Coordinates of C-alpha atoms in Angstrom, one line a residue:
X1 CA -141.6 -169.6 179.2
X2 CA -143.3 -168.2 182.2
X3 CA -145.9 -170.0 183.3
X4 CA -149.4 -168.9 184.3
X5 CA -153.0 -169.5 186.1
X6 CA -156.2 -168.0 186.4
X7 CA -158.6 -168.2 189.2
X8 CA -162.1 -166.8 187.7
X9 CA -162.3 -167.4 184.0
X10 CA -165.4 -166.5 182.8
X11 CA -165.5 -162.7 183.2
X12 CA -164.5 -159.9 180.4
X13 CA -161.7 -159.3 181.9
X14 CA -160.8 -162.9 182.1
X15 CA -162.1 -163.1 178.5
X16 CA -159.5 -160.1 177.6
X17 CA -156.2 -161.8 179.9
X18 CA -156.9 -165.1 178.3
X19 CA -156.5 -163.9 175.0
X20 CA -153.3 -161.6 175.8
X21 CA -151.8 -164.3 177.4
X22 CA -152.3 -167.0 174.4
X23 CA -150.6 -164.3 172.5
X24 CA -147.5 -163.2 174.5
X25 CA -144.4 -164.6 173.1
X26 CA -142.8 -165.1 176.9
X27 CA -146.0 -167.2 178.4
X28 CA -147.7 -170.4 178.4
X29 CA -151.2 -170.5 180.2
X30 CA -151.5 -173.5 182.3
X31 CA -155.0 -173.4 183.5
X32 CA -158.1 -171.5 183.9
X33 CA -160.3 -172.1 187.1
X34 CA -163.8 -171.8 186.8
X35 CA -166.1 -174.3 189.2
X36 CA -169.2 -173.6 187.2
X37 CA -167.7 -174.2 184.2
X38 CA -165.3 -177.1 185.1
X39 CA -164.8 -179.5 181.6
X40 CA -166.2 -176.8 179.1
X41 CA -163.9 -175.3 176.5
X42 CA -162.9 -171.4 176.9
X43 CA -164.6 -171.0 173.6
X44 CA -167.8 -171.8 175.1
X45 CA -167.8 -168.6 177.4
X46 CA -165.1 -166.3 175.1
X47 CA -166.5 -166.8 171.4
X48 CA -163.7 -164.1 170.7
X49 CA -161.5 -167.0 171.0
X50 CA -162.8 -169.6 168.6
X51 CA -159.8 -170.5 166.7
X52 CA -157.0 -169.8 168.9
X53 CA -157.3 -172.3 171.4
X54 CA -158.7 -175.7 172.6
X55 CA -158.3 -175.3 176.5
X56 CA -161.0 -176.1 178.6
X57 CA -162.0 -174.7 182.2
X58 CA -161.0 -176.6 185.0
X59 CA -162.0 -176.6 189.0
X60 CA -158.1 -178.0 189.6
X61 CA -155.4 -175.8 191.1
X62 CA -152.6 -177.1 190.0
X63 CA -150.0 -174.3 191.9
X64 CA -146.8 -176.6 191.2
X65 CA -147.0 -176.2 187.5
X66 CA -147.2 -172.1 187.0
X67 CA -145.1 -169.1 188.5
X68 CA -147.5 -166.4 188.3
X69 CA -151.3 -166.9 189.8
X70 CA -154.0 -163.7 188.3
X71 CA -157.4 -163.8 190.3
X72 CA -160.1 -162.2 187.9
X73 CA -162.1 -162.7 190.5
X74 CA -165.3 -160.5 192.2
X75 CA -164.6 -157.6 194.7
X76 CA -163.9 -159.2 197.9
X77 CA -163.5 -162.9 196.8
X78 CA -159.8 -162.5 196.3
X79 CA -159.0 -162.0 200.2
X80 CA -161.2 -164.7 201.2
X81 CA -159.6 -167.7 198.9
X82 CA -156.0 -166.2 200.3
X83 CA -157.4 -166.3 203.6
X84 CA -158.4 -169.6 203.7
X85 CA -155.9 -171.5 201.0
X86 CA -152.5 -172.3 201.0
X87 CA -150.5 -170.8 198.3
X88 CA -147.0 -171.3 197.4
X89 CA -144.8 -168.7 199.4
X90 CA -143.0 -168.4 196.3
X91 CA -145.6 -167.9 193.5
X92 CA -146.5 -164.2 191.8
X93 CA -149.9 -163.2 192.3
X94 CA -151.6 -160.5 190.3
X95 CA -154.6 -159.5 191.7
X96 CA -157.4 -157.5 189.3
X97 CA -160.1 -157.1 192.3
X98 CA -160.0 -154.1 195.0
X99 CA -159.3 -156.0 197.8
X100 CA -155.5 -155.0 198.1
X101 CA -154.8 -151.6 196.3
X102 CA -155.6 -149.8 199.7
X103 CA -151.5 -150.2 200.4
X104 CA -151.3 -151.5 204.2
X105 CA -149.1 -153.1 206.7
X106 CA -151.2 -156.0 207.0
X107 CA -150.6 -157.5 203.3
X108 CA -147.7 -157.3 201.2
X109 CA -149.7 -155.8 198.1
X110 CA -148.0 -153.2 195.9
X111 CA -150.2 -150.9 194.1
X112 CA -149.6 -152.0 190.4
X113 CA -150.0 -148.9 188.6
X114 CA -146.7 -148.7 186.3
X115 CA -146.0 -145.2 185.2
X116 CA -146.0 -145.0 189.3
X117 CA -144.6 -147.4 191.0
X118 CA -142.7 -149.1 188.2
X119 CA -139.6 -149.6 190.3
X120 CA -141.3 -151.6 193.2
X121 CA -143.8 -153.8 190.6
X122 CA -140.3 -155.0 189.9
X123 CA -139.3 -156.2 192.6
X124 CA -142.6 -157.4 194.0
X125 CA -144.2 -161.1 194.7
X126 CA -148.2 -159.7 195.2
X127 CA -149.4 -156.9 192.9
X128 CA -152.8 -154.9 193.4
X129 CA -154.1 -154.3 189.8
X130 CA -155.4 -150.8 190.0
X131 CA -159.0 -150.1 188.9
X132 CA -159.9 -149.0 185.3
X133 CA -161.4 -145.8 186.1
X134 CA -158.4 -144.7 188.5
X135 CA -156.1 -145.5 186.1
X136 CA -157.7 -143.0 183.6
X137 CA -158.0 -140.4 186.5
X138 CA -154.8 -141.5 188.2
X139 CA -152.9 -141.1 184.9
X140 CA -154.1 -137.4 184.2
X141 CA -153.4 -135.9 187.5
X142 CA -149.9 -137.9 188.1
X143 CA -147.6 -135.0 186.6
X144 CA -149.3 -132.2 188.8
X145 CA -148.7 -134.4 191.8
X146 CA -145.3 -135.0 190.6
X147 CA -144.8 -130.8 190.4
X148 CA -146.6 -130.0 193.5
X149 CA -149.6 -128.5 191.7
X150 CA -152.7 -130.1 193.0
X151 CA -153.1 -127.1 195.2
X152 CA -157.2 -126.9 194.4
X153 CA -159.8 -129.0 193.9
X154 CA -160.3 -131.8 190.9
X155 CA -163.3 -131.9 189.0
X156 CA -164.4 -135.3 186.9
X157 CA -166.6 -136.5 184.6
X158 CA -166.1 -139.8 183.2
X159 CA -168.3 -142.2 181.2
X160 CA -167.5 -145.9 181.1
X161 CA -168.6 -148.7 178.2
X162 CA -171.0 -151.1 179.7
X163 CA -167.9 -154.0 180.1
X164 CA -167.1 -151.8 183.0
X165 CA -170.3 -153.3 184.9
X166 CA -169.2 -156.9 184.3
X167 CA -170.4 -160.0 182.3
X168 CA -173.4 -160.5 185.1
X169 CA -176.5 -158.7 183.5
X170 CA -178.3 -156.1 185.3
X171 CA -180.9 -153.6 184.7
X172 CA -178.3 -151.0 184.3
X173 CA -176.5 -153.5 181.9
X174 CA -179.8 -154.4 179.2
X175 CA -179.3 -153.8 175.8
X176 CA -182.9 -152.2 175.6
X177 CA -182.2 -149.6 178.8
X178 CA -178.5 -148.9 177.9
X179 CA -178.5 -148.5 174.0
X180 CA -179.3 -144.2 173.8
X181 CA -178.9 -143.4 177.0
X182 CA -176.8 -142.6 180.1
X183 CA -177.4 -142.0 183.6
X184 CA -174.9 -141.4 186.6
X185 CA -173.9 -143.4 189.5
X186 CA -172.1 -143.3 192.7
X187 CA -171.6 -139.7 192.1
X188 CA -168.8 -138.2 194.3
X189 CA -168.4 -141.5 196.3
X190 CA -167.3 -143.8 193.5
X191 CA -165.0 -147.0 195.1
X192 CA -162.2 -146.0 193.3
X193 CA -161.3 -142.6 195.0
X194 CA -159.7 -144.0 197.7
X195 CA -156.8 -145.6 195.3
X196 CA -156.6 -142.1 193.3
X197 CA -156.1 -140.3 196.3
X198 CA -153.6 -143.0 197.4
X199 CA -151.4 -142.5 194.6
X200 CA -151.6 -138.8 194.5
X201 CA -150.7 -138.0 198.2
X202 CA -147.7 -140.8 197.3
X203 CA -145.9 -137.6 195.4
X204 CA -147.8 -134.4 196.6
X205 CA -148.2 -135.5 200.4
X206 CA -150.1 -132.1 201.4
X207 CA -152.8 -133.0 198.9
X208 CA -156.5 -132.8 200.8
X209 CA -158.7 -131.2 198.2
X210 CA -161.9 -132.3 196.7
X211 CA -161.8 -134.4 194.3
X212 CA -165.4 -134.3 192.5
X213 CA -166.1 -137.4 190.9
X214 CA -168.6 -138.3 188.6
X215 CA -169.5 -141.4 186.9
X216 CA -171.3 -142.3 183.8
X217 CA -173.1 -145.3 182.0
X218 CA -172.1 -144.7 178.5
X219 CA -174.0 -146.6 175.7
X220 CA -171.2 -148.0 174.2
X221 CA -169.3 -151.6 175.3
X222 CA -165.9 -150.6 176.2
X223 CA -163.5 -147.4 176.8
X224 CA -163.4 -144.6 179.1
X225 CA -163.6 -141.1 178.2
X226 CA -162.4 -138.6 181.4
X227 CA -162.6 -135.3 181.2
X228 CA -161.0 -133.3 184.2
X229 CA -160.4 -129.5 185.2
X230 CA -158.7 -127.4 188.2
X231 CA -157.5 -124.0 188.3
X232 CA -153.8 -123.8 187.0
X233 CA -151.7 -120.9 187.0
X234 CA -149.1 -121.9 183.9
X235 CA -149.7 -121.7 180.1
X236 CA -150.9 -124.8 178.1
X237 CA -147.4 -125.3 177.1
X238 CA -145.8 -125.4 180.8
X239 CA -148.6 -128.1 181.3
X240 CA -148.1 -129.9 178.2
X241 CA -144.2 -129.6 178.9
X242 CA -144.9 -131.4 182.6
X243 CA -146.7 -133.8 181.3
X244 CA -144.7 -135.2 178.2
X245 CA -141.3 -135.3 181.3
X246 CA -143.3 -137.1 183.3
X247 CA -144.4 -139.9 181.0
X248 CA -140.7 -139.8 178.5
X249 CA -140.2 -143.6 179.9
X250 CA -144.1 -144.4 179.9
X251 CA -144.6 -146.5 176.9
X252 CA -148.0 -146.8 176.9
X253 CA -148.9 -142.7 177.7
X254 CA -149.0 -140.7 174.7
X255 CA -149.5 -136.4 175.4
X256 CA -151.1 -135.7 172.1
X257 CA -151.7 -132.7 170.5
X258 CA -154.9 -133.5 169.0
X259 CA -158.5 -133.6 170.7
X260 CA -158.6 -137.3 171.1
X261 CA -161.3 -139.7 170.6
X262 CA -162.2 -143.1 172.8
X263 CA -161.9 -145.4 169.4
X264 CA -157.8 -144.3 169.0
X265 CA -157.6 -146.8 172.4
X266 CA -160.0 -149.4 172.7
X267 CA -157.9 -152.8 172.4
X268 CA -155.1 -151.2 173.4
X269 CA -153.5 -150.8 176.3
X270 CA -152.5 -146.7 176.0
X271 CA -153.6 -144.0 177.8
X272 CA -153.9 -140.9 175.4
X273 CA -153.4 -137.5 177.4
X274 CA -154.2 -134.2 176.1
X275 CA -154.5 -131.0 177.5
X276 CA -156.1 -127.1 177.4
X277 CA -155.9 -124.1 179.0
X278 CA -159.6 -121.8 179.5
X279 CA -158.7 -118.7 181.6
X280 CA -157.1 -119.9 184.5
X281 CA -158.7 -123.6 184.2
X282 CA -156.4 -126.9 182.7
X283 CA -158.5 -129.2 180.9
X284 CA -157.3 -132.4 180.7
X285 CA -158.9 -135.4 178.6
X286 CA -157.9 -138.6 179.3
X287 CA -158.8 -142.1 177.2
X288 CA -158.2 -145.6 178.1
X289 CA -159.7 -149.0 177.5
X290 CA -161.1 -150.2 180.9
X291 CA -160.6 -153.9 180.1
X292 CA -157.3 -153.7 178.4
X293 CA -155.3 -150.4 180.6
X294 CA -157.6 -150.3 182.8
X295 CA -158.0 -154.0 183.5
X296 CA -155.8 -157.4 181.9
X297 CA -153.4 -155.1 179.6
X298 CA -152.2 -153.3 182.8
X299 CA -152.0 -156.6 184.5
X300 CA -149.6 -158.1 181.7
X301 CA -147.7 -155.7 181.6
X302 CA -146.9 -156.0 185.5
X303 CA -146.1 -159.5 184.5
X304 CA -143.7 -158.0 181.5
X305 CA -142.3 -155.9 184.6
X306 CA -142.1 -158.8 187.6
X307 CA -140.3 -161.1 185.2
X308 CA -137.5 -158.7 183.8
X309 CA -139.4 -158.4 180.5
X310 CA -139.8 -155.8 177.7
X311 CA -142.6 -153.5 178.9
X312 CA -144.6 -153.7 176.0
X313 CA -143.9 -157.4 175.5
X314 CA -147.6 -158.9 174.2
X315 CA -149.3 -156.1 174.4
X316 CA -148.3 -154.2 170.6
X317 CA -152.1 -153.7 170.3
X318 CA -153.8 -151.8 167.4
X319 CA -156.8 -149.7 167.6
X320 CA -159.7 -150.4 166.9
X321 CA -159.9 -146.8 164.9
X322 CA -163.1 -147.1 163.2

């Protein structure tokens, strides 16, 4: 059994890792870390979980006893406990903050998107968990990178589930001011571009264009919806055809046929493709769950791919559907 630890238990995305973990056939979880909630019982924070476990939180980090460490913590704590704790030289860390997927000489971080960099997750001791809404983006523009393709500029639209903004309420975050409505925010400087464009220049290195990002609140709890369109000279087919050889040994990418919908993915960890063609414009839609593939699914299945597992190991996940 491989061993694990959390450092920041009481977020969703905790909430979401905890429970995959519990499940997966190949782990035991040793510990969750949470200061302020040291001595309480997981069920206390994840209600999801009532039933499935009797673990409480603990402020102990007992390193000695696990083999892979995930920090669910906040953006920018992550560097700052690595900076100033020792951890075991030898212990896996999977990270689910930003603070390492800008790939650099000064950390040893791989990016840990799969259906990209597969071959290095395996072989890596510090993955960078990428973020859920560049995972959605990431995943529909990979296969035109791969051809050589992105020769224009990317427009997006994407609208997230309210999870995406994390378990601390905000304004943006209320019940009463998110339920029928949306808004945007960050438009065109959303943190995650810098990771898209990362990967994308990692297999079309002459890629400088635009890419024209906009975020939205959706009134709904979890998913993303991205829809994305760029001038592209082929037929639907050619694009459908690129896309189903890029993703032939990506279990978790399905290139459907069929306009999709946000509730065929939500508890899942699959990314649902599909494209269309409008003049000389390729439309692609892309679906994920942001705390599943976009968040602690992806993150498992870097551990299924660090410790020589099946890909999918713990993470055979059914849609919610209806």
């Amino acid at each position: 059994m491989i061993k694990a630890g959390i450092i920041g238990g009481a977020g969703y995305t905790a909430g979401e890792l905890i429970r995959l973990l519990i499940n997966h056939p190949q782990v035991e979880l040793v510990f969750v870390n949470s200061t302020s909630n040291a001595g309480n019982k997981l069920t206390d924070v994840h209600g999801g979980l009532l039933g499935e476990t009797n673990m409480k939180f603990t402020d102990q980090l007992p390193y000695n006893e696990i083999d892979v460490l995930f920090f669910c913590t906040a953006h920018g704590d992550t560097k700052k406990f690595l900076d100033t704790n020792k951890v075991p030289e030898n212990l896996k860390i999977i990270d689910l903050s930003t603070d390492y997927r800008k790939e650099s000489a000064e950390h040893e971080f791989v990016y840990g998107l799969p259906e990209l960099n597969k071959e290095r997750i395996k072989q890596a001791k510090r993955i960078a968990n990428p973020g859920c809404f560049a995972t959605a983006i990431q995943l529909a523009l990979l296969p035109l990178a791969n051809a050589q393709l992105l020769n224009t500029e990317v427009h997006v639209n994407a609208i997230t589930g309210s999870t995406g903004a994390g378990v601390k309420p905000s304004a943006t975050s209320h019940f009463s001011w998110r339920e029928n409505n949306i808004s945007v925010y960050k438009a065109f400087e959303h943190q995650h571009l810098g990771e898209i464009r990362q990967s994308l220049t990692q297999l079309q290195n002459n890629f400088s264009e635009d890419i024209n990002f906009i975020p939205v609140r959706g009134n709904f709890t979890r998913g993303i919806f991205a829809s994305i369109y760029l001038n592209f000279e082929g037929s639907k087919e050619d694009a459908r055809k690129l896309y189903e050889d890029f993703y032939k040994n990506s279990p978790f990418v399905i290139v459907t046929d069929k306009n999709p919908d946000l509730k065929q993915v939500v508890n899942t960890n699959k990314c649902v493709l599909y494209v269309e063609k409008h003049g000389n414009k390729l439309l692609i839609l892309s679906c994920i769950d942001n705390l599943v593939k976009g968040a602690s699914g992806q993150a498992v299945h870097n551990l299924n791919l660090i410790f020589g597992l099946d890909e999918t190991e713990g993470l055979k996940l059914k849609a919610t559907g209806f």
